[in-house]
């Protein structure tokens, strides 16, 4: 099961992981009212769909190109215009297919002081029966591209679930990113918080891309992605409640509701 970025960030924050201050706006809400309280400065407006590549995706309305799925704006007035422009439009990315997805939610966040961007991700390595934690200095780039073009820039630690993530492993990952000793001291609790969220919520994937280092040397999740093990959702009604049926393939949703495993493939029966 997948959730939206704004939902992942709310969960991150509950585990002590710093995230930008922002607000999620659902189609039908008053955008102006929801923006009240945010700083009238640089803001990021992000379409919330279950697909990557939003920043490079094409936003269309009535067949006309009206922008991208992630934009930076100056001030609340521009943020309101950008959010209203996204809501109800169709966003097409490399992961949505040619039909794209309708944007029913947007996230508006305050800008951050970005000194450097990194990649941080966690997945279950079923062959090793470990959680694989991956970091890279190539933040903001799809990890698949990094793996294909510069695999030496990906550093991995495998965590024994019997003992959990050890501090020395967090330090190894931090130093692999070229962080100073002081920055590593700040990085270790950050990665430990993400590991706790991953394990306690039965996640199958956690990704922060980019993970940013701010001007004062602290770390923040500028983006966030969380997928969960469907077989463990019975333990987490609070996660199941975050499910957005509008983002799922109807046939797969119907199959899941009847406890069937179903994956739609391309092709025809002819």
mmCIF file of C-alpha atoms in Angstrom:
data_model
loop_
_atom_site.group_PDB
_atom_site.id
_atom_site.type_symbol
_atom_site.label_atom_id
_atom_site.label_comp_id
_atom_site.label_asym_id
_atom_site.label_seq_id
_atom_site.Cartn_x
_atom_site.Cartn_y
_atom_site.Cartn_z
ATOM 1 C CA UNK A 1 0.000 0.000 0.000
ATOM 2 C CA UNK A 2 1.218 3.478 -0.906
ATOM 3 C CA UNK A 3 0.478 6.806 0.751
ATOM 4 C CA UNK A 4 0.936 10.409 -0.332
ATOM 5 C CA UNK A 5 3.993 12.525 0.404
ATOM 6 C CA UNK A 6 2.143 14.748 2.894
ATOM 7 C CA UNK A 7 0.974 11.658 4.792
ATOM 8 C CA UNK A 8 4.487 10.191 4.843
ATOM 9 C CA UNK A 9 5.886 13.443 6.204
ATOM 10 C CA UNK A 10 3.307 13.557 8.975
ATOM 11 C CA UNK A 11 4.369 10.044 9.956
ATOM 12 C CA UNK A 12 8.060 11.039 9.726
ATOM 13 C CA UNK A 13 7.451 13.937 12.102
ATOM 14 C CA UNK A 14 5.878 11.584 14.652
ATOM 15 C CA UNK A 15 9.217 9.730 14.745
ATOM 16 C CA UNK A 16 11.246 12.884 15.273
ATOM 17 C CA UNK A 17 12.277 13.349 11.644
ATOM 18 C CA UNK A 18 12.345 17.059 10.715
ATOM 19 C CA UNK A 19 10.151 18.061 7.748
ATOM 20 C CA UNK A 20 9.266 21.445 6.237
ATOM 21 C CA UNK A 21 6.223 23.230 7.619
ATOM 22 C CA UNK A 22 3.353 22.889 5.208
ATOM 23 C CA UNK A 23 -0.305 22.201 4.598
ATOM 24 C CA UNK A 24 -2.164 19.680 2.453
ATOM 25 C CA UNK A 25 -5.097 21.059 0.450
ATOM 26 C CA UNK A 26 -7.869 18.837 -0.915
ATOM 27 C CA UNK A 27 -9.905 19.817 -3.943
ATOM 28 C CA UNK A 28 -13.003 21.684 -2.770
ATOM 29 C CA UNK A 29 -11.247 23.402 0.141
ATOM 30 C CA UNK A 30 -10.629 27.137 0.182
ATOM 31 C CA UNK A 31 -6.973 27.399 -0.864
ATOM 32 C CA UNK A 32 -6.595 30.890 0.594
ATOM 33 C CA UNK A 33 -7.891 29.801 4.008
ATOM 34 C CA UNK A 34 -5.647 26.735 4.104
ATOM 35 C CA UNK A 35 -2.558 28.823 3.347
ATOM 36 C CA UNK A 36 -3.106 31.094 6.325
ATOM 37 C CA UNK A 37 -0.258 30.740 8.800
ATOM 38 C CA UNK A 38 2.445 29.861 6.273
ATOM 39 C CA UNK A 39 5.337 32.275 5.790
ATOM 40 C CA UNK A 40 4.869 34.715 2.923
ATOM 41 C CA UNK A 41 8.181 33.806 1.302
ATOM 42 C CA UNK A 42 9.544 31.053 -0.930
ATOM 43 C CA UNK A 43 7.094 28.137 -1.050
ATOM 44 C CA UNK A 44 6.941 24.799 -2.844
ATOM 45 C CA UNK A 45 3.645 23.637 -4.335
ATOM 46 C CA UNK A 46 3.503 19.900 -5.044
ATOM 47 C CA UNK A 47 0.829 17.792 -6.702
ATOM 48 C CA UNK A 48 -0.019 14.731 -4.605
ATOM 49 C CA UNK A 49 -0.325 11.617 -6.740
ATOM 50 C CA UNK A 50 1.057 8.097 -6.368
ATOM 51 C CA UNK A 51 3.743 8.481 -9.011
ATOM 52 C CA UNK A 52 7.271 9.789 -9.258
ATOM 53 C CA UNK A 53 8.687 12.351 -11.668
ATOM 54 C CA UNK A 54 6.188 15.051 -10.681
ATOM 55 C CA UNK A 55 8.663 17.890 -11.102
ATOM 56 C CA UNK A 56 9.293 16.939 -14.725
ATOM 57 C CA UNK A 57 5.720 15.858 -15.410
ATOM 58 C CA UNK A 58 3.280 17.780 -17.588
ATOM 59 C CA UNK A 59 0.175 19.332 -16.063
ATOM 60 C CA UNK A 60 -2.721 19.677 -18.487
ATOM 61 C CA UNK A 61 -6.242 21.075 -18.372
ATOM 62 C CA UNK A 62 -8.630 20.655 -21.292
ATOM 63 C CA UNK A 63 -5.705 19.356 -23.337
ATOM 64 C CA UNK A 64 -3.540 22.429 -22.724
ATOM 65 C CA UNK A 65 -0.155 22.450 -20.965
ATOM 66 C CA UNK A 66 -0.569 24.507 -17.783
ATOM 67 C CA UNK A 67 2.683 23.746 -15.962
ATOM 68 C CA UNK A 68 4.490 21.114 -13.925
ATOM 69 C CA UNK A 69 3.639 19.009 -10.897
ATOM 70 C CA UNK A 70 6.118 20.708 -8.557
ATOM 71 C CA UNK A 71 6.790 24.456 -8.632
ATOM 72 C CA UNK A 72 8.621 26.989 -6.478
ATOM 73 C CA UNK A 73 6.842 30.295 -5.937
ATOM 74 C CA UNK A 74 7.424 33.571 -4.134
ATOM 75 C CA UNK A 75 4.708 34.454 -1.669
ATOM 76 C CA UNK A 76 1.258 33.247 -0.694
ATOM 77 C CA UNK A 77 -0.484 34.861 -3.659
ATOM 78 C CA UNK A 78 1.626 32.880 -6.128
ATOM 79 C CA UNK A 79 1.188 29.738 -4.028
ATOM 80 C CA UNK A 80 -2.594 30.149 -4.149
ATOM 81 C CA UNK A 81 -2.532 30.543 -7.936
ATOM 82 C CA UNK A 82 -0.248 27.505 -8.380
ATOM 83 C CA UNK A 83 -2.349 25.310 -6.078
ATOM 84 C CA UNK A 84 -5.603 26.276 -7.765
ATOM 85 C CA UNK A 85 -3.969 25.628 -11.138
ATOM 86 C CA UNK A 86 -2.978 22.085 -10.075
ATOM 87 C CA UNK A 87 -6.205 21.026 -8.406
ATOM 88 C CA UNK A 88 -8.478 19.283 -10.889
ATOM 89 C CA UNK A 89 -5.816 19.188 -13.612
ATOM 90 C CA UNK A 90 -4.179 16.032 -15.007
ATOM 91 C CA UNK A 91 -0.516 15.296 -14.306
ATOM 92 C CA UNK A 92 1.367 12.972 -16.642
ATOM 93 C CA UNK A 93 4.789 11.647 -15.606
ATOM 94 C CA UNK A 94 7.074 8.807 -16.672
ATOM 95 C CA UNK A 95 5.324 6.628 -14.080
ATOM 96 C CA UNK A 96 1.652 7.452 -14.734
ATOM 97 C CA UNK A 97 1.395 6.299 -18.318
ATOM 98 C CA UNK A 98 0.003 8.483 -21.112
ATOM 99 C CA UNK A 99 -3.353 8.916 -19.421
ATOM 100 C CA UNK A 100 -1.864 10.685 -16.418
ATOM 101 C CA UNK A 101 -3.573 11.128 -13.065
ATOM 102 C CA UNK A 102 -6.053 13.710 -11.863
ATOM 103 C CA UNK A 103 -4.707 15.941 -9.102
ATOM 104 C CA UNK A 104 -7.103 16.038 -6.180
ATOM 105 C CA UNK A 105 -4.641 17.097 -3.485
ATOM 106 C CA UNK A 106 -1.655 19.435 -3.279
ATOM 107 C CA UNK A 107 0.993 20.075 -0.636
ATOM 108 C CA UNK A 108 2.249 23.610 -0.032
ATOM 109 C CA UNK A 109 5.443 23.878 2.020
ATOM 110 C CA UNK A 110 7.735 26.610 3.213
ATOM 111 C CA UNK A 111 11.104 26.809 1.498
ATOM 112 C CA UNK A 112 14.249 25.419 3.138
ATOM 113 C CA UNK A 113 17.858 26.563 3.355
ATOM 114 C CA UNK A 114 19.472 23.853 1.228
ATOM 115 C CA UNK A 115 23.224 23.430 1.612
ATOM 116 C CA UNK A 116 23.394 19.930 0.090
ATOM 117 C CA UNK A 117 21.068 17.198 -1.182
ATOM 118 C CA UNK A 118 21.441 13.465 -0.444
ATOM 119 C CA UNK A 119 19.513 10.255 -0.999
ATOM 120 C CA UNK A 120 18.355 7.990 1.852
ATOM 121 C CA UNK A 121 16.300 4.852 1.332
ATOM 122 C CA UNK A 122 15.336 1.599 3.028
ATOM 123 C CA UNK A 123 13.988 -1.633 1.574
ATOM 124 C CA UNK A 124 13.655 -5.238 2.708
ATOM 125 C CA UNK A 125 16.394 -7.428 1.215
ATOM 126 C CA UNK A 126 14.567 -10.759 1.216
ATOM 127 C CA UNK A 127 17.593 -12.756 0.108
ATOM 128 C CA UNK A 128 19.684 -11.537 3.062
ATOM 129 C CA UNK A 129 16.652 -11.285 5.397
ATOM 130 C CA UNK A 130 17.843 -7.830 6.365
ATOM 131 C CA UNK A 131 16.749 -4.226 5.986
ATOM 132 C CA UNK A 132 19.016 -2.577 3.420
ATOM 133 C CA UNK A 133 19.746 1.095 4.118
ATOM 134 C CA UNK A 134 21.112 2.996 1.140
ATOM 135 C CA UNK A 135 22.608 6.481 0.969
ATOM 136 C CA UNK A 136 24.081 8.498 -1.858
ATOM 137 C CA UNK A 137 25.493 11.957 -2.424
ATOM 138 C CA UNK A 138 23.363 12.121 -5.578
ATOM 139 C CA UNK A 139 20.236 13.479 -3.919
ATOM 140 C CA UNK A 140 17.372 14.529 -6.164
ATOM 141 C CA UNK A 141 18.258 11.870 -8.745
ATOM 142 C CA UNK A 142 16.264 8.646 -9.114
ATOM 143 C CA UNK A 143 18.212 5.893 -7.374
ATOM 144 C CA UNK A 144 17.753 3.669 -10.443
ATOM 145 C CA UNK A 145 19.692 6.211 -12.510
ATOM 146 C CA UNK A 146 22.463 6.391 -9.923
ATOM 147 C CA UNK A 147 22.687 2.587 -9.790
ATOM 148 C CA UNK A 148 22.940 2.377 -13.566
ATOM 149 C CA UNK A 149 25.375 5.236 -14.153
ATOM 150 C CA UNK A 150 27.437 5.650 -10.957
ATOM 151 C CA UNK A 151 26.820 2.618 -8.704
ATOM 152 C CA UNK A 152 29.943 3.417 -6.667
ATOM 153 C CA UNK A 153 28.072 6.425 -5.266
ATOM 154 C CA UNK A 154 25.555 4.183 -3.464
ATOM 155 C CA UNK A 155 26.578 2.975 -0.004
ATOM 156 C CA UNK A 156 24.585 0.243 1.735
ATOM 157 C CA UNK A 157 24.330 -1.129 5.270
ATOM 158 C CA UNK A 158 22.375 -4.317 6.051
ATOM 159 C CA UNK A 159 20.600 -4.310 9.401
ATOM 160 C CA UNK A 160 20.073 -7.486 11.408
ATOM 161 C CA UNK A 161 16.442 -7.286 12.608
ATOM 162 C CA UNK A 162 17.434 -9.139 15.755
ATOM 163 C CA UNK A 163 19.600 -6.266 16.991
ATOM 164 C CA UNK A 164 18.320 -3.323 14.961
ATOM 165 C CA UNK A 165 20.247 -0.426 13.489
ATOM 166 C CA UNK A 166 23.455 0.060 15.465
ATOM 167 C CA UNK A 167 24.930 3.547 15.980
ATOM 168 C CA UNK A 168 28.187 2.522 14.287
ATOM 169 C CA UNK A 169 26.214 1.670 11.136
ATOM 170 C CA UNK A 170 24.646 5.103 11.120
ATOM 171 C CA UNK A 171 28.087 6.645 11.507
ATOM 172 C CA UNK A 172 29.439 4.564 8.607
ATOM 173 C CA UNK A 173 26.643 5.814 6.382
ATOM 174 C CA UNK A 174 27.229 9.403 7.457
ATOM 175 C CA UNK A 175 30.953 9.294 6.789
ATOM 176 C CA UNK A 176 30.265 7.587 3.433
ATOM 177 C CA UNK A 177 28.362 10.767 2.509
ATOM 178 C CA UNK A 178 31.409 12.851 3.343
ATOM 179 C CA UNK A 179 29.859 14.421 6.433
ATOM 180 C CA UNK A 180 31.962 15.997 9.162
ATOM 181 C CA UNK A 181 32.043 14.452 12.634
ATOM 182 C CA UNK A 182 29.594 17.086 13.898
ATOM 183 C CA UNK A 183 27.237 16.466 10.980
ATOM 184 C CA UNK A 184 27.408 12.698 11.512
ATOM 185 C CA UNK A 185 26.346 13.257 15.115
ATOM 186 C CA UNK A 186 23.197 14.951 13.768
ATOM 187 C CA UNK A 187 22.687 12.423 10.961
ATOM 188 C CA UNK A 188 22.692 9.272 13.115
ATOM 189 C CA UNK A 189 19.475 10.042 15.083
ATOM 190 C CA UNK A 190 17.825 11.058 11.814
ATOM 191 C CA UNK A 191 18.483 7.695 10.155
ATOM 192 C CA UNK A 192 17.588 5.882 13.383
ATOM 193 C CA UNK A 193 14.212 7.651 13.398
ATOM 194 C CA UNK A 194 13.520 6.525 9.846
ATOM 195 C CA UNK A 195 14.508 2.950 10.707
ATOM 196 C CA UNK A 196 12.120 2.955 13.691
ATOM 197 C CA UNK A 197 9.298 4.167 11.456
ATOM 198 C CA UNK A 198 10.142 1.522 8.857
ATOM 199 C CA UNK A 199 10.090 -1.361 11.334
ATOM 200 C CA UNK A 200 7.270 -0.279 13.645
ATOM 201 C CA UNK A 201 4.892 0.482 10.771
ATOM 202 C CA UNK A 202 5.804 -2.630 8.713
ATOM 203 C CA UNK A 203 6.990 -0.608 5.733
ATOM 204 C CA UNK A 204 8.287 -2.281 2.597
ATOM 205 C CA UNK A 205 9.992 0.863 1.300
ATOM 206 C CA UNK A 206 11.009 4.213 2.780
ATOM 207 C CA UNK A 207 12.664 6.873 0.669
ATOM 208 C CA UNK A 208 13.751 10.444 1.306
ATOM 209 C CA UNK A 209 14.952 12.027 -1.907
ATOM 210 C CA UNK A 210 16.219 14.546 -1.409
ATOM 211 C CA UNK A 211 17.349 14.418 2.165
ATOM 212 C CA UNK A 212 18.805 17.890 2.682
ATOM 213 C CA UNK A 213 21.472 19.344 4.899
ATOM 214 C CA UNK A 214 20.531 22.888 5.827
ATOM 215 C CA UNK A 215 22.852 25.827 6.248
ATOM 216 C CA UNK A 216 23.201 25.175 9.981
ATOM 217 C CA UNK A 217 24.212 21.532 9.433
ATOM 218 C CA UNK A 218 20.923 19.877 10.404
ATOM 219 C CA UNK A 219 19.000 17.383 8.262
ATOM 220 C CA UNK A 220 15.461 17.496 6.888
ATOM 221 C CA UNK A 221 13.226 15.304 4.713
ATOM 222 C CA UNK A 222 12.425 17.524 1.729
ATOM 223 C CA UNK A 223 10.498 14.695 0.077
ATOM 224 C CA UNK A 224 9.090 11.458 1.435
ATOM 225 C CA UNK A 225 7.836 8.128 0.170
ATOM 226 C CA UNK A 226 6.469 5.199 2.180
ATOM 227 C CA UNK A 227 5.041 1.878 1.012
ATOM 228 C CA UNK A 228 3.649 -0.714 3.407
ATOM 229 C CA UNK A 229 3.353 -4.496 3.504
ATOM 230 C CA UNK A 230 -0.277 -5.264 2.640
ATOM 231 C CA UNK A 231 -0.093 -8.455 4.707
ATOM 232 C CA UNK A 232 0.662 -6.437 7.854
ATOM 233 C CA UNK A 233 -2.046 -3.793 7.512
ATOM 234 C CA UNK A 234 -4.324 -5.665 9.920
ATOM 235 C CA UNK A 235 -1.895 -4.529 12.638
ATOM 236 C CA UNK A 236 -2.076 -0.884 11.546
ATOM 237 C CA UNK A 237 -5.602 0.510 11.165
ATOM 238 C CA UNK A 238 -4.096 4.007 11.360
ATOM 239 C CA UNK A 239 -2.088 3.271 8.201
ATOM 240 C CA UNK A 240 -4.968 1.549 6.431
ATOM 241 C CA UNK A 241 -7.047 4.698 7.040
ATOM 242 C CA UNK A 242 -4.592 6.662 4.856
ATOM 243 C CA UNK A 243 -5.446 4.606 1.768
ATOM 244 C CA UNK A 244 -6.478 6.712 -1.243
ATOM 245 C CA UNK A 245 -8.684 4.493 -3.411
ATOM 246 C CA UNK A 246 -8.736 7.109 -6.145
ATOM 247 C CA UNK A 247 -5.028 6.486 -6.737
ATOM 248 C CA UNK A 248 -5.349 2.720 -7.122
ATOM 249 C CA UNK A 249 -6.107 0.546 -10.128
ATOM 250 C CA UNK A 250 -9.812 -0.376 -9.644
ATOM 251 C CA UNK A 251 -9.313 -4.029 -10.599
ATOM 252 C CA UNK A 252 -6.444 -4.396 -8.104
ATOM 253 C CA UNK A 253 -8.490 -2.697 -5.400
ATOM 254 C CA UNK A 254 -11.411 -5.079 -6.014
ATOM 255 C CA UNK A 255 -9.072 -8.067 -5.878
ATOM 256 C CA UNK A 256 -7.497 -6.865 -2.627
ATOM 257 C CA UNK A 257 -10.918 -6.415 -1.039
ATOM 258 C CA UNK A 258 -11.643 -10.094 -1.740
ATOM 259 C CA UNK A 259 -8.194 -11.226 -0.486
ATOM 260 C CA UNK A 260 -6.915 -12.090 -3.962
ATOM 261 C CA UNK A 261 -3.499 -11.262 -5.372
ATOM 262 C CA UNK A 262 -3.855 -9.571 -8.744
ATOM 263 C CA UNK A 263 -1.447 -7.584 -10.901
ATOM 264 C CA UNK A 264 -2.607 -5.974 -14.111
ATOM 265 C CA UNK A 265 -0.249 -6.497 -17.044
ATOM 266 C CA UNK A 266 -0.014 -4.980 -20.501
ATOM 267 C CA UNK A 267 -1.232 -6.935 -23.512
ATOM 268 C CA UNK A 268 -4.467 -8.522 -24.719
ATOM 269 C CA UNK A 269 -6.208 -11.873 -24.810
ATOM 270 C CA UNK A 270 -6.338 -12.170 -28.606
#
